GROMACS .gro file of C-alpha atoms in nm:
model
  364
    1MET     CA    1  -2.256  -1.142  -2.404
    2GLU     CA    2  -2.634  -1.128  -2.441
    3ALA     CA    3  -2.900  -0.947  -2.245
    4VAL     CA    4  -3.260  -0.838  -2.267
    5LYS     CA    5  -3.248  -0.462  -2.314
    6ALA     CA    6  -3.496  -0.267  -2.104
    7THR     CA    7  -3.648   0.000  -2.327
    8ALA     CA    8  -3.858   0.311  -2.304
    9GLU     CA    9  -4.236   0.301  -2.279
   10GLY     CA   10  -4.396   0.199  -2.607
   11VAL     CA   11  -4.089   0.005  -2.723
   12LYS     CA   12  -4.068  -0.372  -2.685
   13ALA     CA   13  -3.772  -0.520  -2.505
   14VAL     CA   14  -3.547  -0.715  -2.741
   15ASN     CA   15  -3.254  -0.945  -2.700
   16ALA     CA   16  -2.926  -0.762  -2.741
   17LYS     CA   17  -2.562  -0.853  -2.758
   18GLN     CA   18  -2.238  -0.664  -2.712
   19VAL     CA   19  -2.011  -0.595  -3.011
   20LYS     CA   20  -1.687  -0.402  -3.063
   21ALA     CA   21  -1.694  -0.060  -3.226
   22PHE     CA   22  -1.498   0.264  -3.261
   23GLY     CA   23  -1.660   0.582  -3.138
   24THR     CA   24  -1.624   0.894  -2.930
   25GLU     CA   25  -1.758   1.020  -2.599
   26ALA     CA   26  -1.740   1.392  -2.676
   27ALA     CA   27  -1.688   1.645  -2.954
   28THR     CA   28  -1.328   1.705  -2.853
   29ALA     CA   29  -1.239   1.343  -2.775
   30PRO     CA   30  -1.067   1.106  -3.021
   31LEU     CA   31  -1.243   0.799  -3.156
   32GLN     CA   32  -1.138   0.485  -2.975
   33GLU     CA   33  -1.247   0.127  -2.924
   34ARG     CA   34  -1.561   0.073  -2.719
   35ASN     CA   35  -1.840  -0.179  -2.676
   36ILE     CA   36  -2.194  -0.116  -2.798
   37GLN     CA   37  -2.523  -0.305  -2.790
   38ARG     CA   38  -2.682  -0.448  -3.104
   39ARG     CA   39  -3.024  -0.610  -3.106
   40LYS     CA   40  -3.050  -0.971  -3.211
   41PRO     CA   41  -3.244  -1.003  -3.538
   42THR     CA   42  -3.621  -0.971  -3.505
   43PRO     CA   43  -3.837  -1.152  -3.767
   44HIS     CA   44  -3.767  -0.906  -4.054
   45ASP     CA   45  -3.407  -0.822  -3.964
   46VAL     CA   46  -3.075  -0.925  -4.109
   47GLU     CA   47  -2.749  -0.920  -3.915
   48ILE     CA   48  -2.453  -0.805  -4.125
   49GLU     CA   49  -2.090  -0.871  -4.043
   50ILE     CA   50  -1.931  -0.545  -4.159
   51LEU     CA   51  -1.638  -0.592  -4.397
   52TYR     CA   52  -1.582  -0.233  -4.510
   53CYS     CA   53  -1.708   0.109  -4.405
   54GLY     CA   54  -1.648   0.430  -4.595
   55VAL     CA   55  -1.548   0.750  -4.416
   56CYS     CA   56  -1.782   1.037  -4.502
   57HIS     CA   57  -1.728   1.403  -4.411
   58SER     CA   58  -2.064   1.373  -4.233
   59ASP     CA   59  -1.899   1.129  -3.993
   60LEU     CA   60  -1.648   1.395  -3.892
   61HIS     CA   61  -1.913   1.668  -3.864
   62THR     CA   62  -2.126   1.446  -3.641
   63ALA     CA   63  -1.844   1.309  -3.424
   64ARG     CA   64  -1.729   1.666  -3.354
   65ASN     CA   65  -2.085   1.801  -3.311
   66GLU     CA   66  -2.030   2.058  -3.587
   67TRP     CA   67  -2.392   2.027  -3.698
   68HIS     CA   68  -2.508   2.040  -3.333
   69GLY     CA   69  -2.734   1.771  -3.192
   70THR     CA   70  -2.490   1.481  -3.170
   71VAL     CA   71  -2.581   1.230  -2.900
   72TYR     CA   72  -2.285   1.067  -2.728
   73PRO     CA   73  -2.141   0.812  -2.731
   74CYS     CA   74  -2.129   0.842  -3.109
   75VAL     CA   75  -2.029   0.563  -3.349
   76PRO     CA   76  -2.025   0.702  -3.706
   77GLY     CA   77  -2.033   0.522  -4.040
   78HIS     CA   78  -2.307   0.497  -4.306
   79GLU     CA   79  -2.127   0.352  -4.607
   80ILE     CA   80  -2.144  -0.014  -4.510
   81VAL     CA   81  -2.069  -0.329  -4.707
   82GLY     CA   82  -2.069  -0.667  -4.539
   83ARG     CA   83  -2.186  -1.027  -4.538
   84ILE     CA   84  -2.513  -1.146  -4.389
   85ALA     CA   85  -2.443  -1.351  -4.078
   86SER     CA   86  -2.799  -1.432  -3.969
   87VAL     CA   87  -3.157  -1.354  -4.067
   88GLY     CA   88  -3.494  -1.329  -3.897
   89ASN     CA   89  -3.748  -1.602  -3.966
   90HIS     CA   90  -3.963  -1.380  -4.192
   91VAL     CA   91  -3.680  -1.249  -4.410
   92THR     CA   92  -3.736  -1.324  -4.781
   93LYS     CA   93  -3.491  -1.103  -4.970
   94PHE     CA   94  -3.160  -1.222  -4.825
   95LYS     CA   95  -2.991  -1.535  -4.699
   96VAL     CA   96  -2.686  -1.603  -4.485
   97GLY     CA   97  -2.368  -1.544  -4.684
   98ASP     CA   98  -2.509  -1.279  -4.918
   99LEU     CA   99  -2.304  -0.966  -4.977
  100ALA     CA  100  -2.516  -0.670  -4.866
  101ALA     CA  101  -2.497  -0.298  -4.804
  102VAL     CA  102  -2.647  -0.033  -4.577
  103GLY     CA  103  -2.647   0.339  -4.646
  104CYS     CA  104  -2.755   0.647  -4.456
  105MET     CA  105  -3.096   0.519  -4.339
  106VAL     CA  106  -3.206   0.211  -4.148
  107ASP     CA  107  -3.579   0.285  -4.127
  108SER     CA  108  -3.855   0.541  -4.182
  109CYS     CA  109  -4.223   0.575  -4.093
  110ARG     CA  110  -4.318   0.389  -4.416
  111GLU     CA  111  -4.667   0.544  -4.403
  112CYS     CA  112  -4.631   0.906  -4.517
  113ASP     CA  113  -4.673   1.012  -4.880
  114TYR     CA  114  -4.298   1.042  -4.933
  115CYS     CA  115  -4.224   0.696  -4.798
  116LYS     CA  116  -4.498   0.547  -5.015
  117GLU     CA  117  -4.339   0.722  -5.316
  118GLY     CA  118  -4.001   0.565  -5.240
  119LEU     CA  119  -3.862   0.891  -5.105
  120GLU     CA  120  -3.780   0.768  -4.756
  121GLN     CA  121  -3.500   1.023  -4.734
  122TYR     CA  122  -3.771   1.291  -4.708
  123CYS     CA  123  -3.991   1.099  -4.462
  124GLU     CA  124  -4.235   1.339  -4.294
  125GLU     CA  125  -4.171   1.178  -3.956
  126GLY     CA  126  -3.796   1.187  -4.015
  127ASN     CA  127  -3.610   0.877  -4.128
  128THR     CA  128  -3.400   0.675  -3.885
  129GLY     CA  129  -3.037   0.751  -3.960
  130THR     CA  130  -2.781   0.474  -3.950
  131TYR     CA  131  -2.622   0.662  -3.662
  132ASN     CA  132  -2.724   0.939  -3.422
  133SER     CA  133  -3.099   0.874  -3.452
  134SER     CA  134  -3.344   0.740  -3.197
  135ASP     CA  135  -3.336   0.362  -3.189
  136PRO     CA  136  -3.692   0.233  -3.139
  137HIS     CA  137  -3.571  -0.120  -3.071
  138LEU     CA  138  -3.322  -0.054  -2.792
  139GLY     CA  139  -3.467   0.274  -2.668
  140THR     CA  140  -3.131   0.449  -2.709
  141HIS     CA  141  -2.980   0.587  -3.029
  142THR     CA  142  -2.841   0.424  -3.342
  143TYR     CA  143  -2.476   0.334  -3.391
  144GLY     CA  144  -2.309   0.326  -3.731
  145GLY     CA  145  -2.071   0.116  -3.932
  146TYR     CA  146  -1.745   0.166  -3.742
  147SER     CA  147  -1.831  -0.164  -3.574
  148GLU     CA  148  -1.816  -0.542  -3.608
  149SER     CA  149  -2.176  -0.583  -3.714
  150ILE     CA  150  -2.510  -0.412  -3.762
  151VAL     CA  151  -2.873  -0.532  -3.756
  152VAL     CA  152  -3.114  -0.374  -4.005
  153ASP     CA  153  -3.464  -0.442  -4.132
  154GLU     CA  154  -3.434  -0.615  -4.470
  155ALA     CA  155  -3.640  -0.337  -4.632
  156PHE     CA  156  -3.344  -0.102  -4.580
  157VAL     CA  157  -3.071  -0.343  -4.689
  158LEU     CA  158  -2.928  -0.334  -5.041
  159ARG     CA  159  -2.775  -0.587  -5.277
  160VAL     CA  160  -2.417  -0.538  -5.400
  161PRO     CA  161  -2.345  -0.628  -5.766
  162GLU     CA  162  -2.110  -0.925  -5.773
  163ASN     CA  163  -1.871  -0.768  -6.024
  164LEU     CA  164  -1.785  -0.468  -5.804
  165ASP     CA  165  -1.498  -0.449  -5.555
  166PRO     CA  166  -1.677  -0.455  -5.216
  167ALA     CA  167  -1.437  -0.210  -5.051
  168ALA     CA  168  -1.459   0.046  -5.332
  169THR     CA  169  -1.839  -0.002  -5.340
  170ALA     CA  170  -1.881   0.118  -4.980
  171PRO     CA  171  -1.867   0.495  -5.063
  172LEU     CA  172  -2.142   0.448  -5.322
  173LEU     CA  173  -2.384   0.417  -5.029
  174CYS     CA  174  -2.348   0.790  -4.961
  175ALA     CA  175  -2.122   0.965  -5.212
  176GLY     CA  176  -2.262   0.758  -5.498
  177ILE     CA  177  -2.632   0.808  -5.428
  178THR     CA  178  -2.585   1.174  -5.327
  179THR     CA  179  -2.460   1.246  -5.677
  180TYR     CA  180  -2.670   0.992  -5.871
  181SER     CA  181  -3.001   1.116  -5.733
  182PRO     CA  182  -2.978   1.477  -5.860
  183LEU     CA  183  -2.820   1.371  -6.190
  184LYS     CA  184  -3.116   1.142  -6.250
  185HIS     CA  185  -3.376   1.389  -6.121
  186TRP     CA  186  -3.257   1.661  -6.359
  187ASN     CA  187  -3.248   1.418  -6.654
  188VAL     CA  188  -2.877   1.419  -6.720
  189GLY     CA  189  -2.796   1.219  -7.031
  190PRO     CA  190  -2.694   1.236  -7.397
  191GLY     CA  191  -2.702   1.584  -7.545
  192LYS     CA  192  -2.663   1.753  -7.205
  193LYS     CA  193  -2.366   1.964  -7.099
  194VAL     CA  194  -2.308   1.907  -6.729
  195GLY     CA  195  -2.075   2.092  -6.494
  196ILE     CA  196  -1.928   1.923  -6.185
  197VAL     CA  197  -1.790   2.173  -5.933
  198GLY     CA  198  -1.522   2.033  -5.703
  199ILE     CA  199  -1.331   1.705  -5.730
  200GLY     CA  200  -1.345   1.534  -5.393
  201GLY     CA  201  -1.540   1.244  -5.243
  202LEU     CA  202  -1.865   1.362  -5.402
  203GLY     CA  203  -1.737   1.536  -5.712
  204HIS     CA  204  -1.529   1.246  -5.840
  205MET     CA  205  -1.837   1.024  -5.825
  206GLY     CA  206  -2.041   1.290  -6.003
  207VAL     CA  207  -1.794   1.287  -6.293
  208LYS     CA  208  -1.801   0.909  -6.328
  209LEU     CA  209  -2.181   0.887  -6.309
  210ALA     CA  210  -2.260   1.179  -6.540
  211LYS     CA  211  -2.020   1.043  -6.800
  212ALA     CA  212  -2.175   0.696  -6.779
  213MET     CA  213  -2.518   0.856  -6.827
  214GLY     CA  214  -2.396   0.991  -7.161
  215ALA     CA  215  -2.351   1.359  -7.078
  216GLU     CA  216  -2.070   1.591  -7.183
  217VAL     CA  217  -1.893   1.655  -6.854
  218ILE     CA  218  -1.703   1.971  -6.766
  219VAL     CA  219  -1.518   1.981  -6.434
  220PHE     CA  220  -1.458   2.307  -6.247
  221THR     CA  221  -1.176   2.310  -5.995
  222THR     CA  222  -0.952   2.561  -5.818
  223SER     CA  223  -0.662   2.313  -5.822
  224PRO     CA  224  -0.432   2.286  -6.127
  225SER     CA  225  -0.303   1.961  -5.978
  226LYS     CA  226  -0.644   1.800  -6.031
  227VAL     CA  227  -0.674   1.874  -6.404
  228GLU     CA  228  -0.524   1.547  -6.529
  229ASP     CA  229  -0.702   1.343  -6.264
  230ALA     CA  230  -1.039   1.493  -6.363
  231LYS     CA  231  -0.973   1.383  -6.722
  232ARG     CA  232  -0.879   1.036  -6.598
  233LEU     CA  233  -1.212   1.019  -6.418
  234GLY     CA  234  -1.391   1.094  -6.745
  235ALA     CA  235  -1.418   1.472  -6.778
  236ASP     CA  236  -1.440   1.602  -7.136
  237ASP     CA  237  -1.295   1.935  -7.027
  238VAL     CA  238  -1.152   2.086  -6.710
  239VAL     CA  239  -1.183   2.454  -6.618
  240LEU     CA  240  -0.971   2.630  -6.360
  241SER     CA  241  -1.243   2.832  -6.192
  242LYS     CA  242  -1.010   3.112  -6.080
  243ASP     CA  243  -0.940   3.193  -6.446
  244ASP     CA  244  -1.217   3.426  -6.569
  245SER     CA  245  -1.136   3.362  -6.935
  246GLN     CA  246  -1.176   2.986  -6.889
  247MET     CA  247  -1.503   3.034  -6.703
  248GLN     CA  248  -1.634   3.262  -6.976
  249ARG     CA  249  -1.607   2.979  -7.230
  250TYR     CA  250  -1.906   2.811  -7.067
  251ALA     CA  251  -2.115   3.118  -6.974
  252GLY     CA  252  -2.478   3.036  -7.052
  253LYS     CA  253  -2.386   2.696  -7.201
  254LEU     CA  254  -2.460   2.431  -6.938
  255HIS     CA  255  -2.786   2.243  -6.888
  256PHE     CA  256  -2.705   2.137  -6.533
  257VAL     CA  257  -2.442   2.202  -6.267
  258LEU     CA  258  -2.376   1.972  -5.971
  259ASP     CA  259  -2.201   2.173  -5.699
  260ALA     CA  260  -2.014   1.945  -5.458
  261VAL     CA  261  -1.814   2.213  -5.276
  262SER     CA  262  -1.858   2.248  -4.900
  263ALA     CA  263  -1.629   2.552  -4.862
  264GLN     CA  264  -1.741   2.910  -4.914
  265HIS     CA  265  -1.744   3.001  -5.284
  266ASP     CA  266  -1.911   3.236  -5.531
  267ILE     CA  267  -2.226   3.049  -5.630
  268ASN     CA  268  -2.318   3.321  -5.882
  269ALA     CA  269  -2.013   3.233  -6.091
  270TYR     CA  270  -2.162   2.889  -6.147
  271LEU     CA  271  -2.525   2.999  -6.184
  272ASN     CA  272  -2.406   3.220  -6.470
  273LEU     CA  273  -2.286   2.911  -6.657
  274LEU     CA  274  -2.643   2.785  -6.698
  275ARG     CA  275  -2.853   2.804  -7.013
  276VAL     CA  276  -3.215   2.918  -7.010
  277ASP     CA  277  -3.405   2.679  -6.778
  278GLY     CA  278  -3.078   2.534  -6.650
  279SER     CA  279  -3.050   2.415  -6.292
  280LEU     CA  280  -2.774   2.409  -6.032
  281ALA     CA  281  -2.811   2.154  -5.751
  282LEU     CA  282  -2.607   2.194  -5.435
  283VAL     CA  283  -2.491   1.873  -5.268
  284GLY     CA  284  -2.198   2.025  -5.079
  285ALA     CA  285  -2.284   2.188  -4.747
  286PRO     CA  286  -2.102   2.518  -4.688
  287GLU     CA  287  -2.101   2.629  -4.326
  288ARG     CA  288  -2.240   2.976  -4.401
  289PRO     CA  289  -2.517   3.092  -4.640
  290LEU     CA  290  -2.418   3.156  -5.001
  291PRO     CA  291  -2.532   3.499  -5.131
  292VAL     CA  292  -2.733   3.462  -5.452
  293ALA     CA  293  -2.773   3.759  -5.687
  294ALA     CA  294  -3.126   3.793  -5.824
  295PHE     CA  295  -2.994   3.856  -6.172
  296SER     CA  296  -2.801   3.531  -6.168
  297LEU     CA  297  -3.144   3.366  -6.186
  298ILE     CA  298  -3.409   3.598  -6.331
  299PRO     CA  299  -3.291   3.673  -6.688
  300TYR     CA  300  -3.249   3.305  -6.784
  301ARG     CA  301  -3.521   3.140  -6.575
  302ARG     CA  302  -3.249   2.948  -6.394
  303SER     CA  303  -3.311   2.731  -6.086
  304PHE     CA  304  -3.098   2.697  -5.774
  305ALA     CA  305  -3.180   2.377  -5.585
  306GLY     CA  306  -3.049   2.131  -5.331
  307SER     CA  307  -3.048   1.754  -5.311
  308MET     CA  308  -2.957   1.482  -5.064
  309ILE     CA  309  -2.941   1.102  -5.080
  310GLY     CA  310  -3.198   0.891  -5.264
  311GLY     CA  311  -3.461   0.651  -5.139
  312ILE     CA  312  -3.400   0.281  -5.100
  313ALA     CA  313  -3.527   0.184  -5.447
  314GLU     CA  314  -3.321   0.458  -5.612
  315THR     CA  315  -3.013   0.357  -5.414
  316GLN     CA  316  -3.050   0.001  -5.539
  317GLU     CA  317  -3.097   0.140  -5.890
  318MET     CA  318  -2.772   0.334  -5.848
  319LEU     CA  319  -2.584   0.024  -5.733
  320ASP     CA  320  -2.719  -0.173  -6.030
  321PHE     CA  321  -2.620   0.113  -6.266
  322CYS     CA  322  -2.269   0.111  -6.118
  323GLY     CA  323  -2.255  -0.267  -6.160
  324LYS     CA  324  -2.355  -0.235  -6.526
  325HIS     CA  325  -2.092   0.033  -6.594
  326GLY     CA  326  -1.819  -0.095  -6.361
  327ILE     CA  327  -1.823   0.221  -6.146
  328VAL     CA  328  -1.677   0.231  -5.795
  329SER     CA  329  -1.515   0.499  -5.582
  330ASP     CA  330  -1.144   0.576  -5.584
  331ILE     CA  331  -1.038   0.477  -5.233
  332GLU     CA  332  -0.754   0.462  -4.984
  333MET     CA  333  -0.789   0.171  -4.743
  334ILE     CA  334  -0.712   0.226  -4.375
  335GLY     CA  335  -0.732   0.031  -4.052
  336ILE     CA  336  -0.976   0.150  -3.787
  337GLN     CA  337  -0.681   0.248  -3.569
  338GLN     CA  338  -0.598   0.519  -3.828
  339ILE     CA  339  -0.939   0.688  -3.812
  340ASN     CA  340  -0.835   0.994  -3.612
  341GLU     CA  341  -0.546   1.057  -3.850
  342ALA     CA  342  -0.784   1.008  -4.143
  343TYR     CA  343  -1.018   1.275  -4.004
  344GLU     CA  344  -0.731   1.525  -3.991
  345ARG     CA  345  -0.631   1.438  -4.347
  346LEU     CA  346  -0.993   1.470  -4.456
  347LEU     CA  347  -0.998   1.826  -4.326
  348LYS     CA  348  -0.697   1.902  -4.547
  349GLY     CA  349  -0.843   1.733  -4.853
  350ASP     CA  350  -0.557   1.483  -4.836
  351VAL     CA  351  -0.730   1.179  -4.985
  352LYS     CA  352  -0.808   1.059  -5.338
  353TYR     CA  353  -1.094   1.034  -5.298
  354ARG     CA  354  -1.251   0.839  -5.015
  355PHE     CA  355  -1.114   0.660  -4.710
  356VAL     CA  356  -1.253   0.311  -4.653
  357ILE     CA  357  -1.198   0.120  -4.330
  358ASP     CA  358  -1.105  -0.247  -4.349
  359MET     CA  359  -1.317  -0.357  -4.056
  360ALA     CA  360  -1.109  -0.673  -4.009
  361SER     CA  361  -0.869  -0.434  -3.836
  362LEU     CA  362  -1.119  -0.397  -3.550
  363LYS     CA  363  -1.057  -0.761  -3.458
  364LYS     CA  364  -0.685  -0.700  -3.405
   0.00000   0.00000   0.00000
């Protein structure tokens, strides 16, 4: 079913077609099948048939309006791997049949200093999110990867290394780049002692990536049941963070700490693990502010920072790094019909370590 979509002033009308998706109408409503509009490829666009879509905690937060500002109907999903079904007539980077990926962004202003530096994630105008952002083409808002297909400008589409499992690659588009970017920025590598706090969707990727970068990796967890799994993922040592004597072994010893915990926790306990000039980067997003003691920072010239995803070039670099080292996410595959159950399990931490939707299930 095709139509010319009437759009807001200043936005050109484009041809659109109807595709199947899974989304929600309200914060308290379950996700269910619905139809959405996708534009037909414009000259620089590629149309991707979605094969797999990872389930990120951000999807749940947005669907349930926990971060406030969700526009309904909402179709989440920003860890997308699929095959290119059609291309615009000016596309040069991709051809029909290529395996391709889309992450958390589908556009940016491309003109500000950050965009020109390859830091589109920090675009001064605000990047266009894969879902829940204004859609300048259709005059509505963007819909994510819980759908049959997606149309994206080729500048924001990524190549998937051929040696990687496409399904297990999907979470790299968010969990992978969210951990790779700070590890790279703070020069993690040989000779560095690196702490990873929390072993979940983000933390388990942090362990794999930091180890592949050549660092000595120490995992901090509250769960004794995760000790052996952390070692399997590549940790050189695992510390039960509720045990003060175990924590004390690394006091003042770490060059960098990646904190992937979204629950409330004592951030000072981890700041105190840093050496002089050490840095802690927060990639988890606790609901409430974390109190920071001045003397957790001042005596050792420590830094407390935050980080988000990377730009498009860095995301491609991350995918290529993962291809070189054979790194993918640990996943549990589900059908789209299981998404509401998956959200409830996600809240309980009942997944090792990332749900991925087999989008072929949407056709059933």
